[in-house]
Amino acid sequence: MKVLVIGGGGREHALVWKLSRSPRVDKIFCAPGNAGISEIAECIDIKADDIGALLNFARYEWIDLTVVGPEAPLTMGIVDAFKREGLRIFGPDASGARLEGSKVFAKDFMLRYGLPTAEYKTFTSYLHAEEYVRLKGAPIVIKADGLAAGKGVFIAESHDEAIDALKKIMKEKAFGDAGSRVIVEQCLRGEEASFMALTDGDTIIPLATSQDHKRIFDNDKGPNTGGMGAYSPAPVITHETADVVMKTVMNPLLKGLKREGIDYKGVIYAGLMICDGKPYVLEFNCRFGDPETQPVLMRLESDLFDAMKATAEGRLKDINISWKDEASVCVVISAKGYPDSYEKGKVITGLDTLKDEDNVVVFHAGTSINNDNIVTSGGRVLGVTAIGKDIKDAKENAYKAIDKIHFDGMHYRKDISDKAIKR
Ligand code: AMP
Ligand code: GLY
């Protein structure tokens, strides 16, 4: 079988790595991919949101299964376009991708079907939003409705911070149309975790739990990033809490999607806040998390290709998914300056020394090849992902591997998974 994976980050490297281990998969293409992916798949120079070119490529190459990594092509309707041509594709169509593409749609959906989430109100008028903020007081959370590359959410600790956020989104239009509607919501305190599941619209199978580390510096300090590391499983989601998530979040979600005629086939990712053991949904994503997918797939025992193909074909009920008992930890190495503007083109050394390790895989995120050297080309550069008998062991393995890697200006957090170890 021929597979096309769309995207070029650490998530896509992990997907390609796991798919390449399936005996059913003969050939993998990745658009656009990165230096690490090019070692196990053929990278093609098509951007992840160039739907027309991707469609032509999939038709020309007789691709059996296309897997979409990032959210942008999903919200733009890549799945609708492929389905119209009778091509098999893993991911929700544009109507399902609204769960990530519009926070207002997601919140209203949760309200309609009784999913646990923070109390909120939606505004299009700055004055009304300001009045509501005054009424509710700080701390309070302000969110732009549309996709804003993870930058459209403000946790305002004071009234002034909340007003600044409203001004930035609604008056200065910092996120353009994505900020034409704003959500003002209750601030929840607790521990965050990522809960992903495969669904074909009828069956839903949870994946191993994980926890991301959003801030750039140790002890959750500094600005938010795409994610600086993750581990799996997340002990904050006990078996009981996982059952509650299935009962109060995932099953009602599926029922709601059906009721609204949304044909959702792919992965659904709930960003949760666990408050005193009770899960609340902060957001939905219509794709695999990054970096979470890296440690999660390291633990997957089953064949990913079989599971994805069955999902796309609506046969998920035939699939069983099993996990390794070991834990895994992924530490992201970023470029100097990230998450603001960052350096590029720095030569990375030491990767060869890690190639034959059994318990470590270095997933590439922002890398490319220049004059036979692997160089940095993105903000998040590598995801050093290790497995171990428990989280502590996996953490040690990951950091031991990092000691062998070098590029100028490299930055990584030293405390990935400490929260789980201290539990
Ligand atoms: P979102 O994109 O909606 O998940 O928001 C990004 C981040 O903002 C989350 O991962 C949380 O850290 C934080 N966040 C979002 N909503 C809330 C909330 N209601 N209360 C506290 N923190 C929140
Ligand atoms: N790591 C967070 C996300 O993928 O949205």
CSV table of C-alpha atoms and ligand atoms in Angstrom, one decimal:
chain,number,residue,atom,x,y,z
A,1,MET,CA,0.0,0.0,0.0
A,2,LYS,CA,1.1,3.6,-0.7
A,3,VAL,CA,0.6,6.2,2.0
A,4,LEU,CA,0.8,10.0,1.8
A,5,VAL,CA,1.4,11.9,5.0
A,6,ILE,CA,0.7,15.6,4.9
A,7,GLY,CA,2.8,18.0,7.1
A,8,GLY,CA,6.4,18.3,8.1
A,9,GLY,CA,6.8,18.5,11.9
A,10,GLY,CA,7.6,16.1,14.8
A,11,ARG,CA,4.1,14.8,14.7
A,12,GLU,CA,4.4,13.8,11.1
A,13,HIS,CA,7.8,12.2,11.6
A,14,ALA,CA,6.3,10.1,14.4
A,15,LEU,CA,3.3,9.1,12.1
A,16,VAL,CA,5.7,8.2,9.2
A,17,TRP,CA,8.0,6.3,11.6
A,18,LYS,CA,5.1,4.2,13.0
A,19,LEU,CA,3.4,3.7,9.6
A,20,SER,CA,6.7,2.5,8.1
A,21,ARG,CA,6.7,-0.4,10.6
A,22,SER,CA,3.5,-1.8,9.1
A,23,PRO,CA,4.0,-4.9,6.9
A,24,ARG,CA,1.1,-3.6,4.8
A,25,VAL,CA,2.9,-0.3,3.9
A,26,ASP,CA,5.2,-0.5,0.9
A,27,LYS,CA,5.9,3.2,0.2
A,28,ILE,CA,5.4,6.4,2.1
A,29,PHE,CA,5.4,9.9,0.7
A,30,CYS,CA,5.4,13.0,2.9
A,31,ALA,CA,4.5,16.6,1.9
A,32,PRO,CA,6.6,18.5,2.6
A,33,GLY,CA,8.3,16.4,5.3
A,34,ASN,CA,11.7,17.3,6.8
A,35,ALA,CA,15.3,16.0,7.0
A,36,GLY,CA,14.5,13.2,9.4
A,37,ILE,CA,11.4,12.1,7.5
A,38,SER,CA,13.4,11.9,4.3
A,39,GLU,CA,15.4,9.0,5.7
A,40,ILE,CA,12.3,6.8,5.9
A,41,ALA,CA,9.9,8.3,3.3
A,42,GLU,CA,10.1,10.2,0.0
A,43,CYS,CA,9.6,13.9,0.7
A,44,ILE,CA,7.8,15.9,-1.9
A,45,ASP,CA,7.9,19.6,-2.3
A,46,ILE,CA,4.2,20.4,-1.8
A,47,LYS,CA,3.0,22.6,1.0
A,48,ALA,CA,0.5,21.1,3.5
A,49,ASP,CA,-2.2,23.6,2.5
A,50,ASP,CA,-1.9,23.3,-1.3
A,51,ILE,CA,-5.0,21.1,-1.6
A,52,GLY,CA,-5.1,21.1,-5.4
A,53,ALA,CA,-1.5,20.0,-5.8
A,54,LEU,CA,-1.9,17.3,-3.0
A,55,LEU,CA,-5.0,16.0,-4.8
A,56,ASN,CA,-3.2,15.8,-8.1
A,57,PHE,CA,-0.3,14.0,-6.5
A,58,ALA,CA,-2.5,11.4,-4.7
A,59,ARG,CA,-4.4,10.7,-8.0
A,60,TYR,CA,-1.2,10.4,-10.1
A,61,GLU,CA,0.6,8.2,-7.6
A,62,TRP,CA,-2.5,6.0,-6.8
A,63,ILE,CA,-2.2,6.7,-3.1
A,64,ASP,CA,-4.1,4.2,-1.0
A,65,LEU,CA,-4.3,6.3,2.2
A,66,THR,CA,-3.7,9.9,2.8
A,67,VAL,CA,-3.1,11.0,6.5
A,68,VAL,CA,-3.5,14.7,7.3
A,69,GLY,CA,-1.2,16.0,10.1
A,70,PRO,CA,-2.0,19.7,10.7
A,71,GLU,CA,-5.3,21.5,11.2
A,72,ALA,CA,-5.1,24.1,8.4
A,73,PRO,CA,-5.8,21.7,5.4
A,74,LEU,CA,-8.6,20.0,7.5
A,75,THR,CA,-10.4,23.3,8.2
A,76,MET,CA,-9.9,24.2,4.5
A,77,GLY,CA,-11.7,21.1,3.4
A,78,ILE,CA,-9.0,18.7,2.1
A,79,VAL,CA,-11.0,15.7,3.2
A,80,ASP,CA,-14.1,16.9,1.3
A,81,ALA,CA,-12.0,17.4,-1.8
A,82,PHE,CA,-10.3,13.9,-1.6
A,83,LYS,CA,-13.7,12.2,-0.8
A,84,ARG,CA,-15.3,13.9,-3.9
A,85,GLU,CA,-12.6,12.2,-6.0
A,86,GLY,CA,-13.1,8.8,-4.2
A,87,LEU,CA,-9.7,8.9,-2.5
A,88,ARG,CA,-9.2,7.3,0.9
A,89,ILE,CA,-8.2,9.9,3.5
A,90,PHE,CA,-7.8,10.0,7.3
A,91,GLY,CA,-9.2,13.1,9.0
A,92,PRO,CA,-12.5,14.9,9.5
A,93,ASP,CA,-14.2,16.9,6.8
A,94,ALA,CA,-14.5,20.7,7.0
A,95,SER,CA,-17.7,20.5,9.0
A,96,GLY,CA,-16.1,18.3,11.7
A,97,ALA,CA,-12.9,20.4,11.7
A,98,ARG,CA,-14.9,23.4,12.9
A,99,LEU,CA,-14.5,21.9,16.4
A,100,GLU,CA,-10.9,23.2,16.2
A,101,GLY,CA,-11.4,26.0,13.6
A,102,SER,CA,-14.0,27.9,15.6
A,103,LYS,CA,-13.9,28.1,19.3
A,104,VAL,CA,-17.4,29.5,19.3
A,105,PHE,CA,-18.7,26.5,17.3
A,106,ALA,CA,-16.9,24.2,19.8
A,107,LYS,CA,-18.3,25.9,22.9
A,108,ASP,CA,-21.8,26.1,21.6
A,109,PHE,CA,-21.6,22.5,20.6
A,110,MET,CA,-20.5,21.5,24.1
A,111,LEU,CA,-23.3,23.5,25.6
A,112,ARG,CA,-25.9,21.9,23.3
A,113,TYR,CA,-24.8,18.4,24.3
A,114,GLY,CA,-24.0,19.0,27.9
A,115,LEU,CA,-20.2,18.4,27.8
A,116,PRO,CA,-18.3,19.7,30.9
A,117,THR,CA,-16.6,23.0,30.0
A,118,ALA,CA,-15.9,26.5,31.5
A,119,GLU,CA,-18.8,28.9,31.6
A,120,TYR,CA,-18.6,31.4,28.7
A,121,LYS,CA,-20.2,34.1,26.6
A,122,THR,CA,-19.5,35.1,23.0
A,123,PHE,CA,-19.1,38.7,21.9
A,124,THR,CA,-18.9,40.6,18.6
A,125,SER,CA,-19.1,44.0,20.3
A,126,TYR,CA,-16.1,45.3,22.2
A,127,LEU,CA,-18.3,47.4,24.6
A,128,HIS,CA,-20.4,44.4,25.5
A,129,ALA,CA,-17.3,42.2,26.1
A,130,GLU,CA,-15.8,44.9,28.3
A,131,GLU,CA,-19.0,45.2,30.4
A,132,TYR,CA,-19.0,41.4,30.9
A,133,VAL,CA,-15.4,41.3,32.0
A,134,ARG,CA,-16.2,44.1,34.5
A,135,LEU,CA,-19.1,42.1,35.8
A,136,LYS,CA,-17.2,38.8,36.1
A,137,GLY,CA,-13.8,40.1,37.3
A,138,ALA,CA,-10.3,38.6,37.0
A,139,PRO,CA,-8.9,36.0,36.6
A,140,ILE,CA,-10.7,35.5,33.3
A,141,VAL,CA,-9.9,33.9,30.0
A,142,ILE,CA,-10.2,35.8,26.6
A,143,LYS,CA,-10.1,33.8,23.4
A,144,ALA,CA,-10.2,34.7,19.7
A,145,ASP,CA,-12.7,32.5,17.9
A,146,GLY,CA,-10.6,31.3,14.9
A,147,LEU,CA,-7.2,29.7,14.3
A,148,ALA,CA,-4.4,31.9,15.7
A,149,ALA,CA,-1.5,29.5,15.8
A,150,GLY,CA,-2.0,29.0,19.6
A,151,LYS,CA,-1.6,32.7,20.3
A,152,GLY,CA,-5.2,33.7,20.5
A,153,VAL,CA,-5.8,32.7,24.1
A,154,PHE,CA,-5.1,35.1,27.0
A,155,ILE,CA,-5.3,34.1,30.7
A,156,ALA,CA,-5.9,37.5,32.3
A,157,GLU,CA,-4.9,37.6,35.9
A,158,SER,CA,-6.1,41.2,36.3
A,159,HIS,CA,-8.9,43.4,34.9
A,160,ASP,CA,-6.3,45.4,33.0
A,161,GLU,CA,-4.8,42.3,31.3
A,162,ALA,CA,-8.3,41.3,30.2
A,163,ILE,CA,-9.0,44.7,28.7
A,164,ASP,CA,-5.6,44.6,26.9
A,165,ALA,CA,-6.5,41.3,25.4
A,166,LEU,CA,-9.9,42.4,24.3
A,167,LYS,CA,-8.3,45.5,22.7
A,168,LYS,CA,-5.6,43.5,21.0
A,169,ILE,CA,-8.2,41.0,19.5
A,170,MET,CA,-11.2,43.3,18.8
A,171,LYS,CA,-9.7,46.8,18.2
A,172,GLU,CA,-6.2,46.2,16.9
A,173,LYS,CA,-7.4,43.0,15.0
A,174,ALA,CA,-4.1,41.3,15.9
A,175,PHE,CA,-5.6,38.0,14.5
A,176,GLY,CA,-7.6,39.5,11.7
A,177,ASP,CA,-10.9,37.8,11.0
A,178,ALA,CA,-10.1,35.0,13.6
A,179,GLY,CA,-10.8,37.7,16.2
A,180,SER,CA,-14.1,39.0,14.8
A,181,ARG,CA,-15.8,37.0,17.6
A,182,VAL,CA,-14.4,36.6,21.1
A,183,ILE,CA,-15.1,34.2,23.9
A,184,VAL,CA,-14.8,35.4,27.5
A,185,GLU,CA,-14.7,32.4,29.8
A,186,GLN,CA,-14.3,31.4,33.4
A,187,CYS,CA,-10.7,30.6,34.4
A,188,LEU,CA,-10.3,27.0,35.5
A,189,ARG,CA,-7.5,25.9,37.9
A,190,GLY,CA,-6.2,22.3,37.8
A,191,GLU,CA,-3.8,20.1,35.8
A,192,GLU,CA,-4.0,19.9,32.0
A,193,ALA,CA,-3.9,16.6,30.0
A,194,SER,CA,-4.4,15.6,26.4
A,195,PHE,CA,-6.9,12.9,25.6
A,196,MET,CA,-6.9,11.7,22.0
A,197,ALA,CA,-9.2,9.1,20.4
A,198,LEU,CA,-9.8,7.5,17.0
A,199,THR,CA,-13.3,7.6,15.7
A,200,ASP,CA,-15.1,6.7,12.6
A,201,GLY,CA,-18.3,8.4,13.8
A,202,ASP,CA,-19.8,5.2,15.3
A,203,THR,CA,-16.9,3.7,17.3
A,204,ILE,CA,-14.5,5.6,19.4
A,205,ILE,CA,-11.3,4.2,20.8
A,206,PRO,CA,-9.2,6.2,23.2
A,207,LEU,CA,-5.5,6.5,22.7
A,208,ALA,CA,-2.9,6.5,25.5
A,209,THR,CA,-3.1,9.6,27.6
A,210,SER,CA,-0.4,12.3,27.6
A,211,GLN,CA,0.6,15.6,29.0
A,212,ASP,CA,2.1,18.6,27.1
A,213,HIS,CA,4.3,21.4,28.4
A,214,LYS,CA,3.2,24.6,26.8
A,215,ARG,CA,5.5,27.2,28.3
A,216,ILE,CA,9.0,27.8,27.0
A,217,PHE,CA,10.9,27.7,30.3
A,218,ASP,CA,11.1,25.3,33.3
A,219,ASN,CA,8.4,25.4,35.9
A,220,ASP,CA,5.9,26.6,33.3
A,221,LYS,CA,7.4,30.0,33.0
A,222,GLY,CA,7.5,32.3,30.0
A,223,PRO,CA,5.3,32.5,26.9
A,224,ASN,CA,3.2,29.7,25.5
A,225,THR,CA,4.7,27.6,22.6
A,226,GLY,CA,3.4,24.8,20.4
A,227,GLY,CA,4.6,22.4,23.1
A,228,MET,CA,8.1,21.9,24.6
A,229,GLY,CA,7.7,18.3,25.6
A,230,ALA,CA,5.2,15.6,26.5
A,231,TYR,CA,5.0,12.3,28.3
A,232,SER,CA,2.7,9.3,28.2
A,233,PRO,CA,0.8,8.0,30.1
A,234,ALA,CA,-0.5,11.0,32.1
A,235,PRO,CA,-1.1,9.8,35.7
A,236,VAL,CA,-3.5,12.8,36.3
A,237,ILE,CA,-5.9,10.8,34.2
A,238,THR,CA,-6.6,7.8,36.4
A,239,HIS,CA,-8.6,4.9,35.1
A,240,GLU,CA,-11.7,6.3,36.8
A,241,THR,CA,-11.1,9.8,35.2
A,242,ALA,CA,-10.6,8.2,31.8
A,243,ASP,CA,-14.0,6.5,32.2
A,244,VAL,CA,-15.6,9.8,33.1
A,245,VAL,CA,-14.0,11.4,30.0
A,246,MET,CA,-15.5,8.7,27.8
A,247,LYS,CA,-18.9,9.0,29.5
A,248,THR,CA,-19.2,12.8,29.8
A,249,VAL,CA,-17.1,14.0,26.9
A,250,MET,CA,-16.4,11.5,24.1
A,251,ASN,CA,-19.8,9.6,24.0
A,252,PRO,CA,-21.9,12.8,24.1
A,253,LEU,CA,-19.5,14.3,21.4
A,254,LEU,CA,-20.2,11.4,19.1
A,255,LYS,CA,-23.9,11.6,19.7
A,256,GLY,CA,-23.9,15.3,18.9
A,257,LEU,CA,-21.8,14.9,15.7
A,258,LYS,CA,-24.3,12.3,14.5
A,259,ARG,CA,-27.3,14.4,15.4
A,260,GLU,CA,-25.8,17.3,13.4
A,261,GLY,CA,-25.1,15.1,10.4
A,262,ILE,CA,-21.3,15.6,10.8
A,263,ASP,CA,-19.4,12.6,9.4
A,264,TYR,CA,-16.3,12.6,11.6
A,265,LYS,CA,-13.5,10.1,10.7
A,266,GLY,CA,-10.1,10.7,12.2
A,267,VAL,CA,-8.6,11.6,15.5
A,268,ILE,CA,-10.3,13.9,18.0
A,269,TYR,CA,-8.2,15.5,20.6
A,270,ALA,CA,-9.6,17.0,23.8
A,271,GLY,CA,-7.4,19.4,25.7
A,272,LEU,CA,-8.6,18.8,29.3
A,273,MET,CA,-8.3,20.6,32.6
A,274,ILE,CA,-8.6,18.1,35.5
A,275,CYS,CA,-10.1,19.9,38.5
A,276,ASP,CA,-10.2,17.8,41.7
A,277,GLY,CA,-10.4,14.7,39.5
A,278,LYS,CA,-13.2,16.0,37.3
A,279,PRO,CA,-12.4,16.7,33.6
A,280,TYR,CA,-13.4,19.9,31.8
A,281,VAL,CA,-12.8,20.5,28.0
A,282,LEU,CA,-10.6,23.5,27.3
A,283,GLU,CA,-10.5,22.9,23.6
A,284,PHE,CA,-10.9,20.4,20.8
A,285,ASN,CA,-8.4,19.7,18.1
A,286,CYS,CA,-9.3,17.8,15.0
A,287,ARG,CA,-5.9,16.2,14.6
A,288,PHE,CA,-3.1,14.6,16.5
A,289,GLY,CA,-1.3,16.7,19.1
A,290,ASP,CA,2.3,17.8,18.6
A,291,PRO,CA,4.5,16.9,20.5
A,292,GLU,CA,2.0,14.4,22.3
A,293,THR,CA,1.9,12.1,19.3
A,294,GLN,CA,5.6,11.4,19.6
A,295,PRO,CA,5.6,9.8,23.0
A,296,VAL,CA,2.1,8.3,22.4
A,297,LEU,CA,3.1,6.5,19.2
A,298,MET,CA,6.4,5.2,20.9
A,299,ARG,CA,4.0,3.2,23.2
A,300,LEU,CA,1.7,1.9,20.5
A,301,GLU,CA,2.0,-1.8,20.0
A,302,SER,CA,-0.7,-2.2,17.3
A,303,ASP,CA,-0.4,-1.5,13.6
A,304,LEU,CA,-1.1,2.2,13.0
A,305,PHE,CA,-1.8,1.7,9.3
A,306,ASP,CA,-4.6,-0.9,10.0
A,307,ALA,CA,-6.2,1.4,12.6
A,308,MET,CA,-6.1,4.5,10.3
A,309,LYS,CA,-7.4,2.7,7.2
A,310,ALA,CA,-10.2,1.1,9.3
A,311,THR,CA,-11.0,4.6,10.7
A,312,ALA,CA,-11.2,6.1,7.2
A,313,GLU,CA,-13.4,3.2,6.0
A,314,GLY,CA,-15.8,3.3,8.9
A,315,ARG,CA,-14.7,-0.1,10.2
A,316,LEU,CA,-13.1,0.9,13.5
A,317,LYS,CA,-15.2,-1.6,15.4
A,318,ASP,CA,-13.0,-4.4,13.9
A,319,ILE,CA,-9.9,-2.9,15.5
A,320,ASN,CA,-8.2,-3.6,18.8
A,321,ILE,CA,-5.5,-1.3,20.0
A,322,SER,CA,-2.8,-2.3,22.5
A,323,TRP,CA,-0.1,-0.4,24.3
A,324,LYS,CA,3.3,-1.1,25.7
A,325,ASP,CA,3.3,-1.0,29.5
A,326,GLU,CA,6.4,1.2,29.4
A,327,ALA,CA,6.3,5.0,29.7
A,328,SER,CA,7.7,7.5,27.2
A,329,VAL,CA,9.0,11.0,27.4
A,330,CYS,CA,9.6,13.5,24.6
A,331,VAL,CA,11.8,16.6,25.1
A,332,VAL,CA,11.6,19.2,22.4
A,333,ILE,CA,14.8,21.1,21.4
A,334,SER,CA,14.0,24.6,20.1
A,335,ALA,CA,16.0,27.2,18.2
A,336,LYS,CA,17.3,30.4,19.9
A,337,GLY,CA,14.5,33.0,19.9
A,338,TYR,CA,11.5,30.6,19.7
A,339,PRO,CA,8.5,31.2,20.2
A,340,ASP,CA,9.3,34.7,18.7
A,341,SER,CA,11.4,35.0,15.6
A,342,TYR,CA,14.2,32.4,15.7
A,343,GLU,CA,17.5,31.5,14.2
A,344,LYS,CA,17.7,29.1,11.2
A,345,GLY,CA,20.4,27.2,9.3
A,346,LYS,CA,22.4,26.0,12.4
A,347,VAL,CA,24.3,22.7,11.7
A,348,ILE,CA,23.0,19.9,14.0
A,349,THR,CA,25.6,17.3,15.2
A,350,GLY,CA,25.4,14.1,17.1
A,351,LEU,CA,22.3,12.6,15.5
A,352,ASP,CA,24.2,9.7,14.0
A,353,THR,CA,25.4,8.5,17.4
A,354,LEU,CA,21.7,7.9,18.4
A,355,LYS,CA,20.6,6.0,15.3
A,356,ASP,CA,21.0,2.5,16.7
A,357,GLU,CA,19.5,3.1,20.1
A,358,ASP,CA,16.6,0.9,20.9
A,359,ASN,CA,14.9,3.1,23.5
A,360,VAL,CA,15.3,6.5,21.8
A,361,VAL,CA,14.0,8.0,18.6
A,362,VAL,CA,14.9,11.6,17.6
A,363,PHE,CA,11.9,12.9,15.7
A,364,HIS,CA,12.7,15.9,13.5
A,365,ALA,CA,10.4,18.9,13.5
A,366,GLY,CA,12.1,21.9,11.9
A,367,THR,CA,15.1,20.5,10.0
A,368,SER,CA,16.3,20.5,6.5
A,369,ILE,CA,19.4,19.4,4.5
A,370,ASN,CA,22.0,21.8,3.4
A,371,ASN,CA,25.3,20.7,1.7
A,372,ASP,CA,24.9,17.3,3.2
A,373,ASN,CA,24.5,18.7,6.7
A,374,ILE,CA,21.3,18.5,8.7
A,375,VAL,CA,20.4,22.1,9.7
A,376,THR,CA,17.7,23.8,11.7
A,377,SER,CA,14.8,25.3,9.8
A,378,GLY,CA,12.0,25.8,12.3
A,379,GLY,CA,11.3,27.0,15.8
A,380,ARG,CA,10.8,23.5,17.3
A,381,VAL,CA,13.7,21.6,15.9
A,382,LEU,CA,13.8,18.1,17.3
A,383,GLY,CA,11.7,15.9,19.6
A,384,VAL,CA,14.0,13.5,21.5
A,385,THR,CA,11.6,10.7,22.5
A,386,ALA,CA,12.6,7.9,24.8
A,387,ILE,CA,10.9,4.9,26.3
A,388,GLY,CA,11.6,3.4,29.7
A,389,LYS,CA,10.2,1.1,32.4
A,390,ASP,CA,8.5,4.1,34.0
A,391,ILE,CA,8.4,7.9,33.4
A,392,LYS,CA,11.6,8.5,35.5
A,393,ASP,CA,13.5,6.0,33.5
A,394,ALA,CA,12.2,7.3,30.2
A,395,LYS,CA,13.1,10.8,31.2
A,396,GLU,CA,16.7,9.8,32.0
A,397,ASN,CA,17.0,8.1,28.6
A,398,ALA,CA,15.7,11.2,26.8
A,399,TYR,CA,18.1,13.6,28.6
A,400,LYS,CA,21.1,11.2,28.1
A,401,ALA,CA,20.4,11.3,24.4
A,402,ILE,CA,20.1,15.1,24.3
A,403,ASP,CA,23.6,15.3,25.8
A,404,LYS,CA,24.9,13.9,22.5
A,405,ILE,CA,23.1,16.5,20.3
A,406,HIS,CA,24.4,19.9,19.6
A,407,PHE,CA,23.5,23.0,17.6
A,408,ASP,CA,24.2,26.7,18.3
A,409,GLY,CA,21.5,28.3,20.4
A,410,MET,CA,19.7,25.1,21.2
A,411,HIS,CA,17.2,25.3,24.1
A,412,TYR,CA,15.2,22.7,25.9
A,413,ARG,CA,13.4,22.4,29.2
A,414,LYS,CA,15.1,20.3,31.9
A,415,ASP,CA,11.9,19.5,33.8
A,416,ILE,CA,9.8,17.6,31.3
A,417,SER,CA,7.7,15.0,33.1
A,418,ASP,CA,8.7,16.1,36.6
A,419,LYS,CA,5.1,16.7,37.5
A,420,ALA,CA,4.3,13.1,36.8
A,421,ILE,CA,7.4,11.9,38.7
A,422,LYS,CA,6.5,13.9,41.8
A,423,ARG,CA,3.0,12.5,42.0
B,1,AMP,P1,-6.9,26.5,24.2
B,1,AMP,O1,-6.3,26.8,22.8
B,1,AMP,O2,-8.3,26.9,24.2
B,1,AMP,O3,-6.7,25.1,24.7
B,1,AMP,O4,-6.1,27.4,25.2
B,1,AMP,C1,-4.7,27.4,25.3
B,1,AMP,C2,-4.2,27.2,26.7
B,1,AMP,O5,-4.8,28.3,27.5
B,1,AMP,C3,-4.7,25.9,27.4
B,1,AMP,O6,-3.8,24.9,27.1
B,1,AMP,C4,-4.7,26.3,28.8
B,1,AMP,O7,-3.4,26.3,29.3
B,1,AMP,C5,-5.2,27.7,28.8
B,1,AMP,N1,-6.6,27.8,29.0
B,1,AMP,C6,-7.6,27.8,28.0
B,1,AMP,N2,-8.8,28.0,28.5
B,1,AMP,C7,-8.6,28.1,29.9
B,1,AMP,C8,-9.6,28.2,31.0
B,1,AMP,N3,-10.9,28.3,30.8
B,1,AMP,N4,-9.0,28.3,32.2
B,1,AMP,C9,-7.7,28.2,32.4
B,1,AMP,N5,-6.8,28.1,31.4
B,1,AMP,C10,-7.3,28.0,30.2
B,2,GLY,N1,0.5,20.3,21.8
B,2,GLY,C1,-0.7,21.0,21.7
B,2,GLY,C2,-1.4,20.8,20.4
B,2,GLY,O1,-1.0,20.0,19.6
B,2,GLY,O2,-2.3,21.5,20.1
